[in-house]
JSON list of C-alpha atoms in Angstrom, two decimals:
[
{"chain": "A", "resi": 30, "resn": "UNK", "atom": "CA", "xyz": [191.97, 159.72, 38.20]},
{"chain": "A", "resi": 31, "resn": "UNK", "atom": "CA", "xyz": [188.90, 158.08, 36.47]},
{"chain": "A", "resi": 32, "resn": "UNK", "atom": "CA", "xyz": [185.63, 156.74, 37.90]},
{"chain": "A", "resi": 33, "resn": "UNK", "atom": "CA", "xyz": [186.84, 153.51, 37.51]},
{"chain": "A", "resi": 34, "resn": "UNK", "atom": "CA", "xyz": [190.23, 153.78, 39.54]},
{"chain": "A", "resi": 35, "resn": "UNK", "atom": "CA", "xyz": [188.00, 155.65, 42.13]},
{"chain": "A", "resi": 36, "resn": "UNK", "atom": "CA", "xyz": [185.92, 152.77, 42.72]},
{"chain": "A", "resi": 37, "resn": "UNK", "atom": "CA", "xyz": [188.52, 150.18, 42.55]},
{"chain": "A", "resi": 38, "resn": "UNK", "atom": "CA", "xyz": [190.53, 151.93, 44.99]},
{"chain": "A", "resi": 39, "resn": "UNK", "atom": "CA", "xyz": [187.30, 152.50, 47.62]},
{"chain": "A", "resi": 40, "resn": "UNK", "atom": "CA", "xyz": [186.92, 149.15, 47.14]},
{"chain": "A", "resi": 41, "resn": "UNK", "atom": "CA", "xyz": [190.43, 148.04, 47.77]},
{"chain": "A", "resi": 42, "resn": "UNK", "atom": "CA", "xyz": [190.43, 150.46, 50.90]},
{"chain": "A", "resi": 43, "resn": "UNK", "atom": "CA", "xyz": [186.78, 148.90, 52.60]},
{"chain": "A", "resi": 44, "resn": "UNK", "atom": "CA", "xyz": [187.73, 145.41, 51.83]},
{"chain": "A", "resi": 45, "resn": "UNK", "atom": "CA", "xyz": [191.08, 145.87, 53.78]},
{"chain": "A", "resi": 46, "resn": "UNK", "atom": "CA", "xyz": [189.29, 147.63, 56.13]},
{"chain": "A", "resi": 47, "resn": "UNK", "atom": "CA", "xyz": [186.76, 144.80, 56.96]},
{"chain": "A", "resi": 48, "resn": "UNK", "atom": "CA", "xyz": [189.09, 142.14, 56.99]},
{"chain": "A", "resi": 49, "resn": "UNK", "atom": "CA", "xyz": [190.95, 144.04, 59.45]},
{"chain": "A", "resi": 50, "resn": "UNK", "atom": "CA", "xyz": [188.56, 144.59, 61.38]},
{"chain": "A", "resi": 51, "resn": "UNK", "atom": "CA", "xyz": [186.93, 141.11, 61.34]},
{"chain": "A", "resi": 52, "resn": "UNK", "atom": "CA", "xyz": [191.08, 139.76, 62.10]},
{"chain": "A", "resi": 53, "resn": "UNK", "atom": "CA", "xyz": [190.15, 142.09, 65.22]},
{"chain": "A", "resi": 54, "resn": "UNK", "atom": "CA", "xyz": [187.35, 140.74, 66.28]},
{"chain": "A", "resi": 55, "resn": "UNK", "atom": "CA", "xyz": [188.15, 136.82, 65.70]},
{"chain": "A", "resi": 56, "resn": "UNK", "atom": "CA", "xyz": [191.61, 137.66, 67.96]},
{"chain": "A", "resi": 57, "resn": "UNK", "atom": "CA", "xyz": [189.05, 139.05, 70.93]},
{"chain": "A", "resi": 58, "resn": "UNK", "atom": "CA", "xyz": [187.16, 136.16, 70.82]},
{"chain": "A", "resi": 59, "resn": "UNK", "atom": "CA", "xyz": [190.20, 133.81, 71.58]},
{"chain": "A", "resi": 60, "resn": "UNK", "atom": "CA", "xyz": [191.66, 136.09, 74.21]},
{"chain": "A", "resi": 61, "resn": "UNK", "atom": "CA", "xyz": [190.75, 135.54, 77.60]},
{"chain": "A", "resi": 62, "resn": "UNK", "atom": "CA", "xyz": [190.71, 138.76, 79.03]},
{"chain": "A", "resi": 63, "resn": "UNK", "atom": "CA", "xyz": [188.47, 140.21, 76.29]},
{"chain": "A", "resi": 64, "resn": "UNK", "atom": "CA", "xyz": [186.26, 136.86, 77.42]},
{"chain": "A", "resi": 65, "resn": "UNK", "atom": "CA", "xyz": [186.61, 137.05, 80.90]},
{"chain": "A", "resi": 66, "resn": "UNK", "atom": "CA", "xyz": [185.70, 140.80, 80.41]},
{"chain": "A", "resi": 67, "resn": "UNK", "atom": "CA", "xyz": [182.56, 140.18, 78.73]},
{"chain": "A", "resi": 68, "resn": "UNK", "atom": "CA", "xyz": [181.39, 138.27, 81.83]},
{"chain": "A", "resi": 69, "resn": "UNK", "atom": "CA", "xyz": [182.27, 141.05, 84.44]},
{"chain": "A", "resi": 70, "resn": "UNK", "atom": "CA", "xyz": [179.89, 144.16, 84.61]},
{"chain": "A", "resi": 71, "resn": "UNK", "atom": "CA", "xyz": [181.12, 148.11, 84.41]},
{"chain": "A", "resi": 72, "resn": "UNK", "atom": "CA", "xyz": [180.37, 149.62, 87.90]},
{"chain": "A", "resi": 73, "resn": "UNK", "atom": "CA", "xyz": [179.50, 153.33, 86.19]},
{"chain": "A", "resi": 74, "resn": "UNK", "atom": "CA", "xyz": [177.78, 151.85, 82.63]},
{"chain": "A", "resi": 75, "resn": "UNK", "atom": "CA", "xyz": [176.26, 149.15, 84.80]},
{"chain": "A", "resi": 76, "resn": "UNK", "atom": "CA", "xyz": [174.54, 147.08, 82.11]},
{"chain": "A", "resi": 77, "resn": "UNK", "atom": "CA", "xyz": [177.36, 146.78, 79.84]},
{"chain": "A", "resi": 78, "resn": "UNK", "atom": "CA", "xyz": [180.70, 144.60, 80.45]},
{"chain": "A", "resi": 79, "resn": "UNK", "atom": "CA", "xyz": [184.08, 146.30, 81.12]},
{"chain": "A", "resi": 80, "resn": "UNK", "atom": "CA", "xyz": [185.70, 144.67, 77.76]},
{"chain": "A", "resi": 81, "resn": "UNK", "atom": "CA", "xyz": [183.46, 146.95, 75.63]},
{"chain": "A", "resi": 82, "resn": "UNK", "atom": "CA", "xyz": [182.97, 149.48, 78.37]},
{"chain": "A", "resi": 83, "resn": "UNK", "atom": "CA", "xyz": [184.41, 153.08, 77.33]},
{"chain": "A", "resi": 84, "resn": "UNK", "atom": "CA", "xyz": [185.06, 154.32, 80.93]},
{"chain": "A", "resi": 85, "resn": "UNK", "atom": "CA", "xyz": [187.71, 155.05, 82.91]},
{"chain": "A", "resi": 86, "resn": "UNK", "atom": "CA", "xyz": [187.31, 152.42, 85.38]},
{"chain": "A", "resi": 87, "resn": "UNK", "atom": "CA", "xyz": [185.99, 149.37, 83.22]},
{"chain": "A", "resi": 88, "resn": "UNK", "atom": "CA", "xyz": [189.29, 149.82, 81.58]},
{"chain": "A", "resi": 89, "resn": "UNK", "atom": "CA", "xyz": [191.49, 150.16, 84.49]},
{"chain": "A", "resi": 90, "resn": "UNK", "atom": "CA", "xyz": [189.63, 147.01, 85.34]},
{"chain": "A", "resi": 91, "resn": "UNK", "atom": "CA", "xyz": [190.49, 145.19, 82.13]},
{"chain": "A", "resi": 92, "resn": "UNK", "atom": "CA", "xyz": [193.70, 146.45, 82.61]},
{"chain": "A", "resi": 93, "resn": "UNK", "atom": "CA", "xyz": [193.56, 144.79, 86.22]},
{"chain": "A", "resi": 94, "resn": "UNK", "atom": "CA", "xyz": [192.34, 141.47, 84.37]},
{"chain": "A", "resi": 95, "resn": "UNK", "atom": "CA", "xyz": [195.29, 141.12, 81.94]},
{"chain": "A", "resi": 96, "resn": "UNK", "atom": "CA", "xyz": [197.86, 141.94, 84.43]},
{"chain": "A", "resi": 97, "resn": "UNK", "atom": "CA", "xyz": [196.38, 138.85, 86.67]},
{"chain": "A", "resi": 98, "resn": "UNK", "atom": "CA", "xyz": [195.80, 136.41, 83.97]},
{"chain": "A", "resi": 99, "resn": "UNK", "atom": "CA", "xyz": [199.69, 137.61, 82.57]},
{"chain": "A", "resi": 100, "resn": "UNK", "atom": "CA", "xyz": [200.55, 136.94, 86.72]},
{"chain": "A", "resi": 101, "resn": "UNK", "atom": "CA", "xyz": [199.00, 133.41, 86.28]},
{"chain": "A", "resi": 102, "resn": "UNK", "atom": "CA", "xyz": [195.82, 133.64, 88.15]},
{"chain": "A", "resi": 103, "resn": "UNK", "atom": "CA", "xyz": [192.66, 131.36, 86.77]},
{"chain": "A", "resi": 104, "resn": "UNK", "atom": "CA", "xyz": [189.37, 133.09, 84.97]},
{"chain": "A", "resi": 105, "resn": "UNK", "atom": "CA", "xyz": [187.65, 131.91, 88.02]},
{"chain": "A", "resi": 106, "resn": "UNK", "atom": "CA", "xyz": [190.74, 133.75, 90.69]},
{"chain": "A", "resi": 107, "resn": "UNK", "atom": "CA", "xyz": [189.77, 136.66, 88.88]},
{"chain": "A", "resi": 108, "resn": "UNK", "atom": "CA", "xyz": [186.24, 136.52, 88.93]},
{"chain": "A", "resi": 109, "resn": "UNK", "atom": "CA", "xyz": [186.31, 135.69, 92.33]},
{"chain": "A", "resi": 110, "resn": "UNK", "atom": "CA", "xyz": [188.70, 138.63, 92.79]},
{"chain": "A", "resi": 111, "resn": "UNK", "atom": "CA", "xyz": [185.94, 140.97, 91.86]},
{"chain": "A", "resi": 112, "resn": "UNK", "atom": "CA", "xyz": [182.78, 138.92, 93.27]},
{"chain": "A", "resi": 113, "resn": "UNK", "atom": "CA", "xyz": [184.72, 139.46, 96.63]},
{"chain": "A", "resi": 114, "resn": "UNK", "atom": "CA", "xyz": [185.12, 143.53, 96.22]},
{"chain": "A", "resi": 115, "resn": "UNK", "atom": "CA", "xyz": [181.70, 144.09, 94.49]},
{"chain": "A", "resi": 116, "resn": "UNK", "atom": "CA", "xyz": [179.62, 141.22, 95.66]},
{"chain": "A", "resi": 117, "resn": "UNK", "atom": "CA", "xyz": [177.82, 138.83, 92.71]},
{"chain": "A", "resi": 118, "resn": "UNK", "atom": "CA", "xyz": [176.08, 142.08, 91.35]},
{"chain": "A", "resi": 119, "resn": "UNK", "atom": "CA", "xyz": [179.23, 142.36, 89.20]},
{"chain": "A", "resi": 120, "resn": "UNK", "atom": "CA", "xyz": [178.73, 139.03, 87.02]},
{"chain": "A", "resi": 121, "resn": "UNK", "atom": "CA", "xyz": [176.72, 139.74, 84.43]},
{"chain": "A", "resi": 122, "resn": "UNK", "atom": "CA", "xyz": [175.83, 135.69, 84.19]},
{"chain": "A", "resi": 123, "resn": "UNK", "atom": "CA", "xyz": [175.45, 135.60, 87.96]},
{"chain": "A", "resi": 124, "resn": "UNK", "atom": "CA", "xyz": [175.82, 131.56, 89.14]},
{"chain": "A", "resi": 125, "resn": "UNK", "atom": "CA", "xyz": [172.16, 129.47, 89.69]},
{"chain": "A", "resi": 126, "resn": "UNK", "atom": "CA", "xyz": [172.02, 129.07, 93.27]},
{"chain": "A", "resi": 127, "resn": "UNK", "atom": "CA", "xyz": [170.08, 130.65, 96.48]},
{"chain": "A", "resi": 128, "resn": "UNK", "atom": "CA", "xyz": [168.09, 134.08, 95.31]},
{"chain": "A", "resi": 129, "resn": "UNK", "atom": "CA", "xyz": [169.69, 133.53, 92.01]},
{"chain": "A", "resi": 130, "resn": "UNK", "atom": "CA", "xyz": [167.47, 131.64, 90.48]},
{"chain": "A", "resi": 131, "resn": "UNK", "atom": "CA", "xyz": [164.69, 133.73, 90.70]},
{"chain": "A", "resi": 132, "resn": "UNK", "atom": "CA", "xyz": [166.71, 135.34, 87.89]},
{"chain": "A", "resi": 133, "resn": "UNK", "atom": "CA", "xyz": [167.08, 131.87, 85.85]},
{"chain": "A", "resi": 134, "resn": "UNK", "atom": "CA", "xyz": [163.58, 130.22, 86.46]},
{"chain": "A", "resi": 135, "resn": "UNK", "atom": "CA", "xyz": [161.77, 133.40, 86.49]},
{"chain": "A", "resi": 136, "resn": "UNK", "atom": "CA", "xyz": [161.38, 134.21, 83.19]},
{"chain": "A", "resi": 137, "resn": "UNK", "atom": "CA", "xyz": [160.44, 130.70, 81.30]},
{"chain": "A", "resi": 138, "resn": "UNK", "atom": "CA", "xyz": [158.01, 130.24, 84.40]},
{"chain": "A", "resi": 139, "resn": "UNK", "atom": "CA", "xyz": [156.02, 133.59, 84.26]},
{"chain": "A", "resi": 140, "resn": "UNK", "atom": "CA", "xyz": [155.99, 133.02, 80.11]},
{"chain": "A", "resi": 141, "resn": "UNK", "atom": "CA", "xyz": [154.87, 129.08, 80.87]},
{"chain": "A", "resi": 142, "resn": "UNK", "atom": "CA", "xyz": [151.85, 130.60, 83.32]},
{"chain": "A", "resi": 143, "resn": "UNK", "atom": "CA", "xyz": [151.18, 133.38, 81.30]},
{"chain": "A", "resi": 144, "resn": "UNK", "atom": "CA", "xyz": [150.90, 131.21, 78.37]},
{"chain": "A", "resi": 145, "resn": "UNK", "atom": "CA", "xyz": [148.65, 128.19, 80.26]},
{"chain": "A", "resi": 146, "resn": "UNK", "atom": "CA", "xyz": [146.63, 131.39, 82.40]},
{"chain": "A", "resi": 147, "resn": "UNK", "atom": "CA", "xyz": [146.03, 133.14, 78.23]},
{"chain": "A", "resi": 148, "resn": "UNK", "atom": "CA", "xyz": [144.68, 129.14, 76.95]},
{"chain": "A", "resi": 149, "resn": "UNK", "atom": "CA", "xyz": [142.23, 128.58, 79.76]},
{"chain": "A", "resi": 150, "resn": "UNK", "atom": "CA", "xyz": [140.85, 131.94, 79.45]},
{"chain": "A", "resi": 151, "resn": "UNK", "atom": "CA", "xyz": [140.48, 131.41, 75.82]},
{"chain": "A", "resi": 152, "resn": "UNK", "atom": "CA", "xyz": [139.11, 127.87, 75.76]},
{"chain": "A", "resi": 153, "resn": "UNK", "atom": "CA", "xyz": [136.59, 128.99, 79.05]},
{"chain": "A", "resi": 154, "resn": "UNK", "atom": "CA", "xyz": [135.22, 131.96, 76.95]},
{"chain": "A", "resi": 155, "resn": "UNK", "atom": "CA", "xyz": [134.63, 129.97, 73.53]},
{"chain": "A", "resi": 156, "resn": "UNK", "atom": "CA", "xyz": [130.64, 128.59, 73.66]},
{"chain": "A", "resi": 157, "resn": "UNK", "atom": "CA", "xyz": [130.55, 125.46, 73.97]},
{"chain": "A", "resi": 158, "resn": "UNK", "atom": "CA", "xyz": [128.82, 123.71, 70.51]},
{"chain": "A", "resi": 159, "resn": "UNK", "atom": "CA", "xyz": [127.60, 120.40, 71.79]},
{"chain": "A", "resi": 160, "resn": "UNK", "atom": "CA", "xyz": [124.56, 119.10, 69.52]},
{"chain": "A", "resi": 161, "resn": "UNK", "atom": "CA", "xyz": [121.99, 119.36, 72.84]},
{"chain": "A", "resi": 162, "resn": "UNK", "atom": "CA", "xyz": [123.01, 122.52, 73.48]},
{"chain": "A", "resi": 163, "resn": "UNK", "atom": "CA", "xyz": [122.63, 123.66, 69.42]},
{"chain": "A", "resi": 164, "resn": "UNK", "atom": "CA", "xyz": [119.16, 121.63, 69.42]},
{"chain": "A", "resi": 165, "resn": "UNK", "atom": "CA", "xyz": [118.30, 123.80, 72.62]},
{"chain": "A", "resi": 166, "resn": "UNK", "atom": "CA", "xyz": [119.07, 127.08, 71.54]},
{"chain": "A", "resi": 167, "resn": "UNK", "atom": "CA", "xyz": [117.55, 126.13, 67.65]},
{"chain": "A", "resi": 168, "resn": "UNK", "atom": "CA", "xyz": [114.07, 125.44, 69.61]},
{"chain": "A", "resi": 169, "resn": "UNK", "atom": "CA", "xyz": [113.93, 128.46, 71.43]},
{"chain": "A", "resi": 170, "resn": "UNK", "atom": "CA", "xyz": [114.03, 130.37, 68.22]},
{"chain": "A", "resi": 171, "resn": "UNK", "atom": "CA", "xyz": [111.10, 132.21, 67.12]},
{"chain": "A", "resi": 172, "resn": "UNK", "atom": "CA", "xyz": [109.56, 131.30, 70.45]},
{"chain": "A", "resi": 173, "resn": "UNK", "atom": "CA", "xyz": [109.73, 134.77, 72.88]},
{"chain": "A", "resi": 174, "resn": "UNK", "atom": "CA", "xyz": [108.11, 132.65, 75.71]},
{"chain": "A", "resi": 175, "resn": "UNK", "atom": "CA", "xyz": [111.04, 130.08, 75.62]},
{"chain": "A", "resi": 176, "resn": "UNK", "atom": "CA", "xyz": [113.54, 132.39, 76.07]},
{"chain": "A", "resi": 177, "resn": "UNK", "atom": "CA", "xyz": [114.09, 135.22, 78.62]},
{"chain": "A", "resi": 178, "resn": "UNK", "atom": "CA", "xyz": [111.78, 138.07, 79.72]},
{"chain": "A", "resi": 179, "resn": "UNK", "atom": "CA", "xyz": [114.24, 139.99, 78.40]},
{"chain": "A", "resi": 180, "resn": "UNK", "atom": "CA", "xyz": [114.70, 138.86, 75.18]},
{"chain": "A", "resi": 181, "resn": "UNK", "atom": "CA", "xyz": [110.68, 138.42, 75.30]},
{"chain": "A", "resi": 182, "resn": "UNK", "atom": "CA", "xyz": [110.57, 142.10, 75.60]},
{"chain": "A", "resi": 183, "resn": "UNK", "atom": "CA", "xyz": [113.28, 143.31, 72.78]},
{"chain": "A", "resi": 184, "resn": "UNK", "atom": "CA", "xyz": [111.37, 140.95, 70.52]},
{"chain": "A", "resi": 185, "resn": "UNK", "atom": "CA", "xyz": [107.99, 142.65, 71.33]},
{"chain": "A", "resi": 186, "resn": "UNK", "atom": "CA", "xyz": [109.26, 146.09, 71.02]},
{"chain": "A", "resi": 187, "resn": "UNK", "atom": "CA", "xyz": [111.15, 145.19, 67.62]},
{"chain": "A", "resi": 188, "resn": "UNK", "atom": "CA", "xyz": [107.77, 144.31, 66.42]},
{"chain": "A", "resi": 189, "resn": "UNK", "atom": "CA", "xyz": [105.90, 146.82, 67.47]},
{"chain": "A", "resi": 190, "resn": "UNK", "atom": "CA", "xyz": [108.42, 149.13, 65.41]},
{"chain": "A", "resi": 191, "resn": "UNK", "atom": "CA", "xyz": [107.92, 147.24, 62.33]},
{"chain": "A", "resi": 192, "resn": "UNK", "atom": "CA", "xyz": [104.62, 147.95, 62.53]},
{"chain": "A", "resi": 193, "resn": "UNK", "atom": "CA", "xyz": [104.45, 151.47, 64.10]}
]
Protein backbone atom coordinates (compact mmCIF):
# COMPACT_ATOMS: atom_id res chain seq x y z
CA UNK A 1 0.00 0.00 0.00
CA UNK A 2 1.48 3.56 -0.45
CA UNK A 3 1.96 6.42 2.04
CA UNK A 4 -0.80 8.02 0.65
CA UNK A 5 -3.52 5.16 1.02
CA UNK A 6 -1.99 4.79 4.57
CA UNK A 7 -2.93 8.13 5.55
CA UNK A 8 -6.18 8.30 3.85
CA UNK A 9 -7.23 5.22 5.41
CA UNK A 10 -6.00 6.44 9.24
CA UNK A 11 -7.83 9.20 8.45
CA UNK A 12 -10.97 7.53 7.31
CA UNK A 13 -10.65 5.17 10.46
CA UNK A 14 -10.20 8.38 13.31
CA UNK A 15 -12.81 10.41 11.66
CA UNK A 16 -15.35 7.47 12.00
CA UNK A 17 -14.06 6.93 15.15
CA UNK A 18 -14.79 10.48 16.53
CA UNK A 19 -18.01 10.83 15.12
CA UNK A 20 -18.88 7.74 16.79
CA UNK A 21 -17.87 8.56 19.64
CA UNK A 22 -19.23 12.16 19.75
CA UNK A 23 -22.97 10.22 18.40
CA UNK A 24 -22.13 8.54 21.94
CA UNK A 25 -21.80 11.17 23.88
CA UNK A 26 -24.69 13.56 22.40
CA UNK A 27 -27.17 10.21 23.03
CA UNK A 28 -25.91 10.33 27.00
CA UNK A 29 -26.68 13.68 27.27
CA UNK A 30 -30.42 13.20 26.24
CA UNK A 31 -30.88 10.07 28.30
CA UNK A 32 -32.12 10.40 31.61
CA UNK A 33 -30.52 7.82 33.40
CA UNK A 34 -27.03 8.81 32.18
CA UNK A 35 -28.43 12.48 33.61
CA UNK A 36 -29.97 11.41 36.58
CA UNK A 37 -26.68 9.41 37.13
CA UNK A 38 -24.49 12.29 36.91
CA UNK A 39 -26.37 13.83 39.87
CA UNK A 40 -26.11 10.72 42.24
CA UNK A 41 -22.65 10.03 43.92
CA UNK A 42 -20.64 6.41 43.84
CA UNK A 43 -20.62 5.14 47.49
CA UNK A 44 -16.87 3.38 46.95
CA UNK A 45 -15.34 6.30 44.30
CA UNK A 46 -17.16 8.82 46.46
CA UNK A 47 -16.38 11.99 44.50
CA UNK A 48 -17.34 10.77 41.21
CA UNK A 49 -21.10 10.00 39.95
CA UNK A 50 -22.28 6.40 39.34
CA UNK A 51 -22.95 7.16 35.40
CA UNK A 52 -19.16 7.43 34.86
CA UNK A 53 -18.30 5.39 37.89
CA UNK A 54 -16.30 2.05 36.91
CA UNK A 55 -17.37 0.01 40.03
CA UNK A 56 -19.31 -2.67 40.73
CA UNK A 57 -21.88 -1.00 42.68
CA UNK A 58 -22.24 2.50 40.86
CA UNK A 59 -23.24 0.31 38.04
CA UNK A 60 -25.57 -1.98 39.71
CA UNK A 61 -26.92 1.35 40.77
CA UNK A 62 -27.33 2.73 37.27
CA UNK A 63 -28.62 -0.41 36.50
CA UNK A 64 -31.17 0.16 39.49
CA UNK A 65 -31.91 3.73 37.86
CA UNK A 66 -32.91 2.50 34.37
CA UNK A 67 -34.96 -0.30 35.58
CA UNK A 68 -37.09 2.46 37.72
CA UNK A 69 -37.26 5.15 35.19
CA UNK A 70 -38.22 1.98 32.45
CA UNK A 71 -40.93 1.06 35.65
CA UNK A 72 -42.19 4.71 35.37
CA UNK A 73 -40.89 6.30 38.45
CA UNK A 74 -39.95 10.31 38.24
CA UNK A 75 -36.03 11.62 38.35
CA UNK A 76 -37.05 13.00 41.62
CA UNK A 77 -38.81 9.10 42.93
CA UNK A 78 -35.49 8.00 42.21
CA UNK A 79 -33.47 10.44 43.76
CA UNK A 80 -35.50 10.32 46.62
CA UNK A 81 -35.15 6.52 46.45
CA UNK A 82 -31.51 6.86 47.20
CA UNK A 83 -31.57 10.16 49.50
CA UNK A 84 -33.78 7.81 51.72
CA UNK A 85 -31.10 4.70 51.83
CA UNK A 86 -27.93 6.92 51.88
CA UNK A 87 -29.10 10.13 53.36
CA UNK A 88 -28.39 13.63 51.16
CA UNK A 89 -24.57 12.73 51.22
CA UNK A 90 -25.39 10.86 47.99
CA UNK A 91 -26.42 14.02 45.75
CA UNK A 92 -23.63 15.36 44.44
CA UNK A 93 -25.73 18.92 43.97
CA UNK A 94 -27.14 18.49 47.47
CA UNK A 95 -30.60 20.90 47.71
CA UNK A 96 -30.02 24.74 49.46
CA UNK A 97 -31.71 24.40 52.63
CA UNK A 98 -30.80 23.93 56.57
CA UNK A 99 -26.79 23.02 56.94
CA UNK A 100 -26.75 23.00 53.24
CA UNK A 101 -26.04 26.14 52.55
CA UNK A 102 -23.04 26.44 54.28
CA UNK A 103 -21.99 24.50 51.17
CA UNK A 104 -23.71 27.15 48.65
CA UNK A 105 -22.96 30.55 50.45
CA UNK A 106 -19.73 29.46 51.77
CA UNK A 107 -17.56 29.79 49.15
CA UNK A 108 -18.57 33.32 47.33
CA UNK A 109 -18.71 34.65 51.05
CA UNK A 110 -15.17 33.59 52.33
CA UNK A 111 -13.81 34.85 48.57
CA UNK A 112 -16.10 38.27 49.12
CA UNK A 113 -14.28 38.71 52.85
CA UNK A 114 -11.14 37.55 51.78
CA UNK A 115 -11.21 39.88 48.97
CA UNK A 116 -12.68 43.17 51.14
CA UNK A 117 -10.19 41.79 54.42
CA UNK A 118 -6.90 41.76 51.27
CA UNK A 119 -8.24 45.79 50.09
CA UNK A 120 -8.32 47.26 53.56
CA UNK A 121 -5.09 45.83 54.42
CA UNK A 122 -3.69 47.18 51.28
CA UNK A 123 -5.23 50.65 51.26
CA UNK A 124 -4.32 50.87 55.45
CA UNK A 125 -0.60 50.05 54.65
CA UNK A 126 -0.16 52.56 51.57
CA UNK A 127 1.27 56.18 53.20
CA UNK A 128 -0.92 58.43 53.02
CA UNK A 129 0.39 61.53 50.43
CA UNK A 130 -1.64 64.47 51.57
CA UNK A 131 0.27 67.88 50.67
CA UNK A 132 0.62 68.74 54.78
CA UNK A 133 1.87 65.66 55.40
CA UNK A 134 4.57 65.90 52.15
CA UNK A 135 5.30 69.67 53.34
CA UNK A 136 5.94 68.05 56.90
CA UNK A 137 8.15 65.39 56.12
CA UNK A 138 10.05 67.86 53.19
CA UNK A 139 10.88 70.28 56.33
CA UNK A 140 12.25 67.84 58.48
CA UNK A 141 14.82 67.03 55.90
CA UNK A 142 18.30 67.87 56.50
CA UNK A 143 17.23 68.90 59.98
CA UNK A 144 18.44 65.80 62.60
CA UNK A 145 16.81 67.85 65.48
CA UNK A 146 13.34 67.76 63.72
CA UNK A 147 13.19 64.34 63.39
CA UNK A 148 13.70 61.45 65.86
CA UNK A 149 16.57 60.71 68.30
CA UNK A 150 16.93 57.95 66.35
CA UNK A 151 17.24 59.10 63.13
CA UNK A 152 19.33 62.07 64.91
CA UNK A 153 21.75 59.43 65.81
CA UNK A 154 22.11 57.32 62.32
CA UNK A 155 22.62 60.74 60.77
CA UNK A 156 25.48 61.60 63.24
CA UNK A 157 27.16 58.34 62.96
CA UNK A 158 26.83 58.41 58.97
CA UNK A 159 28.79 61.53 59.24
CA UNK A 160 31.18 60.76 61.39
CA UNK A 161 32.08 57.82 58.83
CA UNK A 162 32.39 60.12 56.02
CA UNK A 163 34.79 61.77 57.75
CA UNK A 164 36.62 59.04 59.78
Amino acid sequence: MSGRRVAATLQLVFLLLFLGRSARASRDREDPAYLLGKELRCPVCQGMPIAESPSPMAQDMMKQVRGMLAAGKSPAQVRQYYVERFGEWVLLRPPPHGFNWLVWLGPPAAFLLLGALSFAALRKGRPSASPAAVAKSDAGVGDAGAASPYAAAIAAEMQGERHG
